[in-house]
Short mmCIF file of C-alpha atoms in Angstrom, two decimals:
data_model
loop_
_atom_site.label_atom_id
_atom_site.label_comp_id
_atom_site.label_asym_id
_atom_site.label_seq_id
_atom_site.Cartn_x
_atom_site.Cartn_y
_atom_site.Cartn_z
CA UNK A 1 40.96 7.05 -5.99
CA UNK A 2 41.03 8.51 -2.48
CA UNK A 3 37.81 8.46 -0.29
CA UNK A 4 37.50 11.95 -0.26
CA UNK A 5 37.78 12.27 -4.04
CA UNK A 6 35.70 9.05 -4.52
CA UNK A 7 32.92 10.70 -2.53
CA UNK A 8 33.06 13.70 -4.35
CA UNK A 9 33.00 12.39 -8.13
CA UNK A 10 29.97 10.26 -7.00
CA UNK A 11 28.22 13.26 -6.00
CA UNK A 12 27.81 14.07 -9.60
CA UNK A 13 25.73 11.34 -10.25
CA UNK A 14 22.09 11.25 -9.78
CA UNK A 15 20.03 7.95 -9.33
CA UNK A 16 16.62 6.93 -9.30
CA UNK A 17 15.36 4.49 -6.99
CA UNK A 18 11.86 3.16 -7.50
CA UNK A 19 10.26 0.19 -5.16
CA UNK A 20 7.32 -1.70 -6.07
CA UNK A 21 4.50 0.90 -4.21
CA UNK A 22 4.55 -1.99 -0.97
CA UNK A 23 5.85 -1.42 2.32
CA UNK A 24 7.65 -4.92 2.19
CA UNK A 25 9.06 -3.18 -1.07
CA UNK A 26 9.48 0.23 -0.07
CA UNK A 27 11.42 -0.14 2.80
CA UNK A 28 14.57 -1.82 1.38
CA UNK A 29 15.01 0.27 -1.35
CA UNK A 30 14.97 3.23 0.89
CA UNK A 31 17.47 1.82 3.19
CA UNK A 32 19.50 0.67 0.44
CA UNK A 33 19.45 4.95 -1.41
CA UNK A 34 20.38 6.02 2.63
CA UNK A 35 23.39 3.46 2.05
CA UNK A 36 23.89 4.26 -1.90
CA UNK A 37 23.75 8.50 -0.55
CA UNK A 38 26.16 7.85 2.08
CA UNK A 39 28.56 7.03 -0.39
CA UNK A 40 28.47 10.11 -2.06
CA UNK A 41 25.83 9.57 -4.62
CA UNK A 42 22.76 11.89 -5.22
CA UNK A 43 19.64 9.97 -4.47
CA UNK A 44 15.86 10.33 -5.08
CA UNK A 45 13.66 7.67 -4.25
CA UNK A 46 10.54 7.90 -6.97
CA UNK A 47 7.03 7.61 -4.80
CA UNK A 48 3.97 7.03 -6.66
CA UNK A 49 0.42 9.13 -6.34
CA UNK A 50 -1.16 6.31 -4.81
CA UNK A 51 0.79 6.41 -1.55
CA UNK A 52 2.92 9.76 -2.08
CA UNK A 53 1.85 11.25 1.19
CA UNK A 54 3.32 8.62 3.09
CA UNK A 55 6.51 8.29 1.45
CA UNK A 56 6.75 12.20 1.42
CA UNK A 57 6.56 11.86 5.86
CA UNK A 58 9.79 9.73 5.33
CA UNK A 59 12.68 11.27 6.62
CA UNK A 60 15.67 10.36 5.09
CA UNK A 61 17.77 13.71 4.96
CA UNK A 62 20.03 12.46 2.32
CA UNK A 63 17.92 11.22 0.46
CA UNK A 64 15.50 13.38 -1.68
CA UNK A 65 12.09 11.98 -2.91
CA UNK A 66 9.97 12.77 -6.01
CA UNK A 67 6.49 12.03 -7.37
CA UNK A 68 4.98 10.08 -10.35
CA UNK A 69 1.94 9.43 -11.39
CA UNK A 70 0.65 5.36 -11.66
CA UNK A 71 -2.71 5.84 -12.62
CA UNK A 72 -3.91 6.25 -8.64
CA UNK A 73 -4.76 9.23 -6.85
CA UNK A 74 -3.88 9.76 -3.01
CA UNK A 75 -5.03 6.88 -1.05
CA UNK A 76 -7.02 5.55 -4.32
CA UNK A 77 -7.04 1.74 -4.52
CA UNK A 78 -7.90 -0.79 -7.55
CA UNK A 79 -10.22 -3.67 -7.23
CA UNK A 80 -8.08 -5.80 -6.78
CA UNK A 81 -3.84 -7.11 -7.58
CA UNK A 82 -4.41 -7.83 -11.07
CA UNK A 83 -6.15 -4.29 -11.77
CA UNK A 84 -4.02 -2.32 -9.97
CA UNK A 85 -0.66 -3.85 -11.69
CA UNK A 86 -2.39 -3.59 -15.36
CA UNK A 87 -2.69 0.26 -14.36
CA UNK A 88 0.58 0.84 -12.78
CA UNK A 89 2.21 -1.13 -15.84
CA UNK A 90 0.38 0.91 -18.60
CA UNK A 91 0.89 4.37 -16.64
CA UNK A 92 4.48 4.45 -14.76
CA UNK A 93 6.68 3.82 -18.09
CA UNK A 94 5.61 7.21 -19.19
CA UNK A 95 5.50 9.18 -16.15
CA UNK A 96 9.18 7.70 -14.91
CA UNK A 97 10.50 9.20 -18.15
CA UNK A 98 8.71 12.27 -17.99
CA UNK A 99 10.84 12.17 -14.83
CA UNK A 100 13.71 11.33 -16.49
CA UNK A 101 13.62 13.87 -19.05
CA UNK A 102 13.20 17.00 -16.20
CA UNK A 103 16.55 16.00 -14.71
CA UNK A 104 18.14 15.67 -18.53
CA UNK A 105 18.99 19.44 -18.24
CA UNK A 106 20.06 20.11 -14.78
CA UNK A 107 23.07 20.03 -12.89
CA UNK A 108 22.38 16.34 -12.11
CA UNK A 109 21.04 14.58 -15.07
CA UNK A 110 20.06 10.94 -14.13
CA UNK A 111 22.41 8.07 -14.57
CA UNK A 112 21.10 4.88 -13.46
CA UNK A 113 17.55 3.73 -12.26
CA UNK A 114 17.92 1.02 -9.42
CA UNK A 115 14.09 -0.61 -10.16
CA UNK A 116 12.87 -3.18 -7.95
CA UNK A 117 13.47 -6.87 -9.64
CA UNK A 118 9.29 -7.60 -10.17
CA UNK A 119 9.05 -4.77 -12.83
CA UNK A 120 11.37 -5.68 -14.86
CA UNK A 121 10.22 -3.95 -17.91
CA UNK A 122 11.60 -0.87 -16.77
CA UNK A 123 14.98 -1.06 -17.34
CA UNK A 124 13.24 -0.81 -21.35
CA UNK A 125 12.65 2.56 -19.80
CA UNK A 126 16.73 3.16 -18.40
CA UNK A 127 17.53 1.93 -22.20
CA UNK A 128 15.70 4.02 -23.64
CA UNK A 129 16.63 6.89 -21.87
CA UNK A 130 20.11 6.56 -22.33
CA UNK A 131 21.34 5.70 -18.73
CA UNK A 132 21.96 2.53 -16.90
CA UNK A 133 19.55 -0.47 -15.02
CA UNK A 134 20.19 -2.39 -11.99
CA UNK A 135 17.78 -4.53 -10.86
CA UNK A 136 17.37 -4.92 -6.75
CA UNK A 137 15.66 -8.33 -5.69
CA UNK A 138 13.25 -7.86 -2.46
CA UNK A 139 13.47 -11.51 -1.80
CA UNK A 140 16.13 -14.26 -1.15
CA UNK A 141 18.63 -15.82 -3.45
CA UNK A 142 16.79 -18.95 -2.77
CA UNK A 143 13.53 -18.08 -3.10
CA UNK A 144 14.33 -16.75 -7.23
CA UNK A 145 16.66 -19.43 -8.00
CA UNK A 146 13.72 -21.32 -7.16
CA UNK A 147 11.13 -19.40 -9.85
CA UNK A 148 14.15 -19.80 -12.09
CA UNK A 149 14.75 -23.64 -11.97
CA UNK A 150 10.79 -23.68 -12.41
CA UNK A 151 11.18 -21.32 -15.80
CA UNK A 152 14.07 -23.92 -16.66
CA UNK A 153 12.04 -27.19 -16.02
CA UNK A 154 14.35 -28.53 -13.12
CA UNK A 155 11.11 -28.04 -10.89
CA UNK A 156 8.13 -29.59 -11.90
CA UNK A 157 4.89 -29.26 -9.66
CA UNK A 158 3.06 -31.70 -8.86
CA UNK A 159 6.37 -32.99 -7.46
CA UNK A 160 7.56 -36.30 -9.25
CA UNK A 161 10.09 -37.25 -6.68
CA UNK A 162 8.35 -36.71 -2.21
CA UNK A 163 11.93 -34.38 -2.07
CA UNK A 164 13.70 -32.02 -4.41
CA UNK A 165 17.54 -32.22 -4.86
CA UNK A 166 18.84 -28.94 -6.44
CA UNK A 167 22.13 -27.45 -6.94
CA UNK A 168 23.29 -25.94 -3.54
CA UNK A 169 20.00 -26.66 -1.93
CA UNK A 170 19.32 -28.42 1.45
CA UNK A 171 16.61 -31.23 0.54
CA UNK A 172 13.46 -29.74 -0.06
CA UNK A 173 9.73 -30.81 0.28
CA UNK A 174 6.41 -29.63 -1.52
CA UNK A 175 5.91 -27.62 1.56
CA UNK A 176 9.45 -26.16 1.58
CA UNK A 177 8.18 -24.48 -2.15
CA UNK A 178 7.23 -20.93 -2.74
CA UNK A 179 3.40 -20.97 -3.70
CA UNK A 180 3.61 -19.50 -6.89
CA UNK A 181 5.45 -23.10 -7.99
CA UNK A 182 1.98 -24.36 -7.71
CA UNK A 183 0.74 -21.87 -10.21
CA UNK A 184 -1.32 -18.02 -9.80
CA UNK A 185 -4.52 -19.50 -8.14
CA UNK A 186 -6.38 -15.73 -7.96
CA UNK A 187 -3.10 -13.68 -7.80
CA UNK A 188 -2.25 -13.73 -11.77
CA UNK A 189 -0.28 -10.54 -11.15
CA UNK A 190 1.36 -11.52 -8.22
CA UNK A 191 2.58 -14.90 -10.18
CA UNK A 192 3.49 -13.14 -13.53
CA UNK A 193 5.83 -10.37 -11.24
CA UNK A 194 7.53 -13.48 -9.74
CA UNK A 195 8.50 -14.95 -12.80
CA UNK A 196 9.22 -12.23 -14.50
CA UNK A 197 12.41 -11.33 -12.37
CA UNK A 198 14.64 -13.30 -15.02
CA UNK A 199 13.07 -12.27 -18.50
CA UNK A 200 16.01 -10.07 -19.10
CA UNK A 201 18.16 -10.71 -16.36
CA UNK A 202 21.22 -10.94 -18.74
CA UNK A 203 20.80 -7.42 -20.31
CA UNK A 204 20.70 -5.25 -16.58
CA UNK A 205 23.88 -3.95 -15.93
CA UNK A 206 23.81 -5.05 -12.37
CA UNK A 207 21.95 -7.42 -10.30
CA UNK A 208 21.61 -6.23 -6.21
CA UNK A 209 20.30 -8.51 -3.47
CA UNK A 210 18.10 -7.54 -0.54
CA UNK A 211 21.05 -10.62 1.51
CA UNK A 212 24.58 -10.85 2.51
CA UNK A 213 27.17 -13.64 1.22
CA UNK A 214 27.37 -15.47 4.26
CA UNK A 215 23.69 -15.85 4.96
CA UNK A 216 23.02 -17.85 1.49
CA UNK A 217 26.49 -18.79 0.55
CA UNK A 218 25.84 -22.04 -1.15
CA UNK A 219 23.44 -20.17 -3.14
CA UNK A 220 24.69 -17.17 -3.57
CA UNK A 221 28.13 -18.52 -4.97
CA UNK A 222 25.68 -20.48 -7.54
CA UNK A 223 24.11 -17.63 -8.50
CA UNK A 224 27.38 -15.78 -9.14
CA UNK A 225 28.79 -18.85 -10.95
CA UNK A 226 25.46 -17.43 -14.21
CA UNK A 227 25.23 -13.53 -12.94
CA UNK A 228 27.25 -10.95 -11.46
CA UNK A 229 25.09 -10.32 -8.55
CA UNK A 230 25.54 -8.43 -5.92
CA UNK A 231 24.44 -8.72 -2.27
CA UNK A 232 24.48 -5.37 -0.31
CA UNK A 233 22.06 -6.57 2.64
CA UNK A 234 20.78 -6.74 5.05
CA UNK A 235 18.87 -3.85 4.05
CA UNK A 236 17.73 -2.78 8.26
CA UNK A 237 18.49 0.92 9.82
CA UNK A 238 22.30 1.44 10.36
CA UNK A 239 21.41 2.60 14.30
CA UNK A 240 20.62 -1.75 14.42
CA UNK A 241 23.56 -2.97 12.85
CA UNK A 242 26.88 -0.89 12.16
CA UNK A 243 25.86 2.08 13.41
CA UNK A 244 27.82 4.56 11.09
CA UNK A 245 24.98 6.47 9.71
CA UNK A 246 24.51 8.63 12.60
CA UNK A 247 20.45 9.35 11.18
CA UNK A 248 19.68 6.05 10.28
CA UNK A 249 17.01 5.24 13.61
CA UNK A 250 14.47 3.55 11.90
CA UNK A 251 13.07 2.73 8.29
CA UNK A 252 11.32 6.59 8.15
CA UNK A 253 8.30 5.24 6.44
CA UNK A 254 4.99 3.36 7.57
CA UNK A 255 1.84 2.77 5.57
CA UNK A 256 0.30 1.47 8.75
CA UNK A 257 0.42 4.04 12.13
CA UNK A 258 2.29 2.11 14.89
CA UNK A 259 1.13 2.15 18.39
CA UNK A 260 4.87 2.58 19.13
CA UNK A 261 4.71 4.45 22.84
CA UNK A 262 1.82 1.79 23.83
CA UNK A 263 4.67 -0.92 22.96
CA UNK A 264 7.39 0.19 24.40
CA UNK A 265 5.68 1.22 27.33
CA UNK A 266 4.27 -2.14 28.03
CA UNK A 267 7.58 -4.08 26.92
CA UNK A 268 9.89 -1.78 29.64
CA UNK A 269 7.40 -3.71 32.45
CA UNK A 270 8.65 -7.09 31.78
CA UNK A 271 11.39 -9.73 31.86
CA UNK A 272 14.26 -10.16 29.52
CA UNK A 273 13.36 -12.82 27.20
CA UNK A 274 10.01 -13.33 28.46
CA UNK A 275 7.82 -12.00 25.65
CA UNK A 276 6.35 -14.01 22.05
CA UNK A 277 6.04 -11.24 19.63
CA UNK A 278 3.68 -12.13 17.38
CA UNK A 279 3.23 -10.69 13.48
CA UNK A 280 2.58 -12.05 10.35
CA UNK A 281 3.22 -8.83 8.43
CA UNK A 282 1.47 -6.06 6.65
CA UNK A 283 -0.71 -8.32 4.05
CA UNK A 284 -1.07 -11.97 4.71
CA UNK A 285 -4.59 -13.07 6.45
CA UNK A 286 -5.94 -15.38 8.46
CA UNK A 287 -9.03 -17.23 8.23
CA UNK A 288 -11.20 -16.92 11.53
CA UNK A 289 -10.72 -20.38 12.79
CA UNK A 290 -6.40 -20.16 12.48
CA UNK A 291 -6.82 -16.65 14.21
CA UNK A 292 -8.46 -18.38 17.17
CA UNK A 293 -6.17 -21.77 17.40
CA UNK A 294 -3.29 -18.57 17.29
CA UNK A 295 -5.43 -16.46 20.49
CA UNK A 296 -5.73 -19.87 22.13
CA UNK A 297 -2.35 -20.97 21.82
CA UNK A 298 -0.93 -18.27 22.97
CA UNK A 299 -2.46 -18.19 26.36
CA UNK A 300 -2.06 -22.03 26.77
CA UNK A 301 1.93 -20.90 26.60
CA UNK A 302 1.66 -19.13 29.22
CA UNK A 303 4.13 -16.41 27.89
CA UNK A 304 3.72 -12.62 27.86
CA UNK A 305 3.00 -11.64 24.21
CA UNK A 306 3.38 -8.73 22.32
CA UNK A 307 0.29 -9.70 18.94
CA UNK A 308 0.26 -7.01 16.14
CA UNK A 309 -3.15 -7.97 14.46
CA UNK A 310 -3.97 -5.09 11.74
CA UNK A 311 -7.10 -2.99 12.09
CA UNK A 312 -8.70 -4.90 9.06
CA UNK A 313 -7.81 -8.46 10.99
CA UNK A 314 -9.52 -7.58 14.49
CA UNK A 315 -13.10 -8.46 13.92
CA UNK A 316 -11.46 -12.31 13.50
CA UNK A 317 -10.18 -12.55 17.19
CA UNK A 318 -12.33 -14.52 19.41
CA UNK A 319 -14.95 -12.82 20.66
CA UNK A 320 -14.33 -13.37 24.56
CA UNK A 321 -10.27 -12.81 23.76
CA UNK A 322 -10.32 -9.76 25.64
CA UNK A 323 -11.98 -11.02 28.59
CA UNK A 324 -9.92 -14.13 29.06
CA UNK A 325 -6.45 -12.19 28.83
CA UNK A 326 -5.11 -9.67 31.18
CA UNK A 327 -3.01 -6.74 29.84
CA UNK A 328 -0.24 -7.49 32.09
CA UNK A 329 0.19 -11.40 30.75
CA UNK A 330 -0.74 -9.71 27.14
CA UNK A 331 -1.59 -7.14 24.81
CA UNK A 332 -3.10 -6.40 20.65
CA UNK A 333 -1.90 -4.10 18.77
CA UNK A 334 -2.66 -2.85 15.50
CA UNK A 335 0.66 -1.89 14.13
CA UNK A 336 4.41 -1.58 15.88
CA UNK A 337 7.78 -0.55 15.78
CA UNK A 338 8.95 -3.45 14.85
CA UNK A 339 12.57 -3.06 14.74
CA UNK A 340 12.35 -1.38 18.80
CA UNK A 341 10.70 -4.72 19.23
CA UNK A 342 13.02 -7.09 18.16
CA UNK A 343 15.60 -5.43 19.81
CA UNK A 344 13.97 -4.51 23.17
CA UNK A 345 15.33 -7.02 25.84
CA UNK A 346 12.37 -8.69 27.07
CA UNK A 347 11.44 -10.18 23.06
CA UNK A 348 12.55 -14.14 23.40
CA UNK A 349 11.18 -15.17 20.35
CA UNK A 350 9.41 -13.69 17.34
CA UNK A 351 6.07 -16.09 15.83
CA UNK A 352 6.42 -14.70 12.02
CA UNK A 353 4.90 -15.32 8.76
CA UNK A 354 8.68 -15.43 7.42
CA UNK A 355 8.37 -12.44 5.08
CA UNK A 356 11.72 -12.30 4.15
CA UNK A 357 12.02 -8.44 5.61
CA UNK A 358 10.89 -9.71 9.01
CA UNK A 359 12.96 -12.99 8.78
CA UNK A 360 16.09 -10.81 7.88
CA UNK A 361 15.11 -8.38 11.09
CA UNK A 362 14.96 -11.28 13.40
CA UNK A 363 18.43 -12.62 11.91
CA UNK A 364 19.69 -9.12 12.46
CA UNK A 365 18.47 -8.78 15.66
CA UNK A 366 19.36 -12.19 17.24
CA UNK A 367 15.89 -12.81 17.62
CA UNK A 368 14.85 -16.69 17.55
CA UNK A 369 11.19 -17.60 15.66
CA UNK A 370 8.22 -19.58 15.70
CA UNK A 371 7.95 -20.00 11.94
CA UNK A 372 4.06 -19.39 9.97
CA UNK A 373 4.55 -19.37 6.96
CA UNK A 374 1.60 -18.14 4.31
CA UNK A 375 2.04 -18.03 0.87
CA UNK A 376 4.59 -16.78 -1.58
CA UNK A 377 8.05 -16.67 -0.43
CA UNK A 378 7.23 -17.61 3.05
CA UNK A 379 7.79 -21.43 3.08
CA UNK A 380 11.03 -21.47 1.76
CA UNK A 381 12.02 -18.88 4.26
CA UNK A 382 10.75 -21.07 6.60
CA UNK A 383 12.73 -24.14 5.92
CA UNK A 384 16.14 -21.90 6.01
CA UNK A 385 15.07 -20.62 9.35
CA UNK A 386 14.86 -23.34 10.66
CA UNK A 387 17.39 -26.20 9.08
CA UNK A 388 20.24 -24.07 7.27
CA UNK A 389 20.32 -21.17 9.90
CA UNK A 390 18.88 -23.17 13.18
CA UNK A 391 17.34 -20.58 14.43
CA UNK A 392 13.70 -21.42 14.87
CA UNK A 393 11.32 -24.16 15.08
CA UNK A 394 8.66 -24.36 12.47
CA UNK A 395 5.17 -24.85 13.35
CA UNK A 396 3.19 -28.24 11.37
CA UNK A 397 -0.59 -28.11 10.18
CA UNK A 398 -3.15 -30.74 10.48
CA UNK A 399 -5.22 -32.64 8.01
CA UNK A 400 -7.41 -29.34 7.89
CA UNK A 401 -4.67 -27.52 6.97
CA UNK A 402 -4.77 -25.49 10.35
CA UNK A 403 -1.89 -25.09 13.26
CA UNK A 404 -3.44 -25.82 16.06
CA UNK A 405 -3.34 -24.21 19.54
CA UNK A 406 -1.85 -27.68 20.57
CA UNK A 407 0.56 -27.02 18.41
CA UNK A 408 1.29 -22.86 18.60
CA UNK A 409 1.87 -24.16 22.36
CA UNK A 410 4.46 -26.65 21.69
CA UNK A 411 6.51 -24.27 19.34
CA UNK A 412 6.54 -21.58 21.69
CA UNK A 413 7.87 -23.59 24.56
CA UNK A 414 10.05 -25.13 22.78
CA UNK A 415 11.78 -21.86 21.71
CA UNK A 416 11.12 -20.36 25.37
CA UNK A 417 11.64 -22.62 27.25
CA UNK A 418 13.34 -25.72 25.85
CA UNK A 419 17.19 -27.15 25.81
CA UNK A 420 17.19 -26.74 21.34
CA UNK A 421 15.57 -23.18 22.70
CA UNK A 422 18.89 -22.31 23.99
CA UNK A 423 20.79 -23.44 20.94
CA UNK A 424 18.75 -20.90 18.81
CA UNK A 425 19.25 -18.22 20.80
CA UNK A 426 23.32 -18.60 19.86
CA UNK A 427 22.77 -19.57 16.55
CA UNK A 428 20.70 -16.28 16.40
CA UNK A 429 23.80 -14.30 17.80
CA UNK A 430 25.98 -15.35 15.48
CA UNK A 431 23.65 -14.60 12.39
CA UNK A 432 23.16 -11.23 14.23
CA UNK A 433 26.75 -10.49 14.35
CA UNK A 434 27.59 -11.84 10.19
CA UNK A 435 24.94 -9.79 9.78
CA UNK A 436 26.72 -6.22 11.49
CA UNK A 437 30.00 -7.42 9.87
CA UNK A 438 28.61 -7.43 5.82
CA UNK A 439 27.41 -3.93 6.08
CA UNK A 440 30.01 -2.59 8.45
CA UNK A 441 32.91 -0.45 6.73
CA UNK A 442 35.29 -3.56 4.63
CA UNK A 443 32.23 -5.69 5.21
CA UNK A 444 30.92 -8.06 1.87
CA UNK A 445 28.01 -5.79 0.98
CA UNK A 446 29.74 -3.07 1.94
CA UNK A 447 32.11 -3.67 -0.65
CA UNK A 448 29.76 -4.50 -3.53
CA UNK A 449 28.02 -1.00 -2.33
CA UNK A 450 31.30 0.54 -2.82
CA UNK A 451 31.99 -1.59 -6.07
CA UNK A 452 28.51 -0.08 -7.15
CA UNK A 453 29.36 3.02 -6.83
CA UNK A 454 33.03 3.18 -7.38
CA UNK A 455 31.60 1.50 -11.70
CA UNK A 456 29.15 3.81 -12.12
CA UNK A 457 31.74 6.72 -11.32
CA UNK A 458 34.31 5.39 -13.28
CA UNK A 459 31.63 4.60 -16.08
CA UNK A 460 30.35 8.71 -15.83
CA UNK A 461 34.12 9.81 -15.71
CA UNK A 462 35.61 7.46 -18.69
CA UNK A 463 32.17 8.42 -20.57
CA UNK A 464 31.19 5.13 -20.80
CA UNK A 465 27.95 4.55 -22.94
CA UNK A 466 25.01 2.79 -22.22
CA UNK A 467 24.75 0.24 -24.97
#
């Protein structure tokens, strides 16, 4: 089938996207419909009522967006993870066909719902309605073969052996481990969505990854040896990577306001390669004393720095911060552009939590990293950063469990500054230029978008049923 004709037989069919209602969700999903509507499809990305406003200020031409209710008004929160997901779980199923069932009679009845991977029960809903699941997985192939060699008993916690040997895995410590191997602790929700990912992994019709061949391909060739999956990432704005979709600038969508000219502004005035940008993303937190040993440390490395520490975080800085930094050597922020951060010319090194949508934008970017991880997913991202990709150094905690500003110091010099500095900076490049090639036109996830598409039109055209 020619292009032309490919692209318009895909424009017949309609699919739902719906994300997890995060921004660490939201934002892949929506870069992955600007990617699936390039192609020819007709996209809507389902927002919920909780955070509908701010999905609706998206703008993402191609892509249209549509409301559900999930048991939230506007800006309405639950008490806390566990409440909010027992809400969302016993509301959305019936509101997303409700949905469904509007577009049943139009010109452009829905075909497939792309859900993300952590509610899996909704492909019961695609069944049910008659039209196809894939799942999309927000995270690494590493970090959920890792929740599925726990389901599987291949990873017991407390560890038995000091390091884990695994299929296709560099050696990995306890600290290497996603959290949620060491059980929920408070975040029962949290843990249950996790290991949930696989419960009927061998029913969805296809299985898309939020990473690109190359990046994971010990893993990833693993993977494909039990599951067809398919890695279409890295899921960042086309304007940072190939560049062929001409309105692709920037994600479109932030639950947090960015002090984006104040940025900018201040990064134009300095160096190339001069600056530490500092964030540890839109939800982990920091107990008062690691939020000073950070402050501290970053003065005693006597590098400008760029620190993104949300509104709900300030009242943790030191108190006499402000007075013992100038905004020429620094400056806090409460939210920022962070993809026109990476990429501006004076950033030398990002100090990240590892959330795997920041690690991926550094990676994209050529941006080497100080390496914090939290919780969840974070470690393991972590331990690729920094001994399968070489791109960063990781930062180690005392016997209190903190990183010191001793520490923080070292880590930044040593990425700033140091000989192995300079040697992350071109393993970055290269990582940053695999990562242009998978989604650029012939590129691996650009063919398994294309593959995507080109079964689901062939499936709609042949009259395929959904089983």
């Amino acid at each position: 089938m020619e292009k032309e004709e490919q692209f318009r037989a895909a424009s017949q069919n309609h699919v739902l996207v719906f994300p997890y209602p995060v921004q660490g969700h939201i934002n892949p999903m929506l870069q992955l419909s600007k990617r699936l509507a390039s192609k020819g499809l007709r996209v809507t990305l389902v927002a919920t009522s909780s955070i509908a406003k701010a999905m609706k200020a998206s703008h993402a031409s191609s892509v249209h967006i549509e409301t559900i209710f999930d048991g939230f008004e506007e800006g309405e929160k639950a008490s806390d993870p566990n409440a909010f997901d027992e809400t969302f779980k016993a509301t959305v199923p019936k509101s997303l066909v409700e949905l469904i069932e509007k577009h049943a009679g139009s010109p452009y009845p829905v075909k497939c719902l792309i859900y993300d991977s952590v509610t899996p029960w909704l492909f019961d809903v695609a069944r049910r309605s008659g039209i196809y699941g894939a799942s999309f997985f927000t995270q690494s192939c590493a970090v959920t073969g890792l929740y599925y060699h726990k389901i599987q008993g291949a990873l017991r916690v407390p560890l038995e052996e000091s390091v884990v040997s695994l299929p296709s895995y560099p050696e990995l410590e306890s600290n290497d481990l996603p959290s949620y191997v060491n059980g929920a602790g408070s975040y029962q929700a949290i843990y249950d969505m996790a290991f949930s990912q696989f419960s009927n992994v061998d029913e969805v019709d296809w299985l898309l990854w939020n990473t690109f061949n190359e990046l994971e391909d010990e893993v990833v060739n693993w993977m494909k040896s039990k599951w067809p999956i398919m890695p279409i990432g890295p899921t960042i704005p086309s304007m940072f990577l190939d560049r062929r979709l001409e309105d692709d600038k920037d994600y479109g969508l932030s639950l947090f306001k960015p002090n984006s000219d104040a940025c900018m502004k201040w990064l134009d005035s300095k160096e190339a390669r001069s600056v530490v940008y500092v964030s540890f993303g839109s939800q982990a937190a920091l107990e008062e004393d690691q939020m000073a040993e950070v402050a501290w440390g970053l003065r005693r490395s006597n590098s400008n720095f760029l620190w993104v520490v949300r509104e709900s975080e300030a009242k943790k800085l030191p108190a006499n911060f402000a007075e013992e930094i100038t905004e020429e050597k620094g400056v806090v922020v409460t939210w920022s552009p962070q993809l026109e951060v990476l990429a501006h010319k004076s950033v030398g090194c990002f100090m990240t939590h590892c959330g795997w949508n920041s690690t991926l934008e550094a990676l994209s970017l050529g941006v080497p990293m100080v390496a914090m991880p939290q919780w969840t997913d974070q470690p393991t991202n972590a331990k690729f950063v920094t001994d399968v990709w070489r791109v960063g150094v990781r930062v180690k905690v005392d016997q209190n469990g903190i990183v010191t500003q001793e520490e923080i110091e070292k880590c930044i010099r040593e990425v700033m500054e140091g000989e192995t500095g300079k040697e992350m900076r071109m393993n970055s490049e290269k990582w940053k230029e695999l990562a242009r090639i998978a989604v650029d036109e012939g590129g691996s996830s650009d063919k398994n978008i294309e593959e995507f598409v080109s079964k689901l039109v062939c499936n709609s055209i042949n009259g395929t049923k959904v089983q």
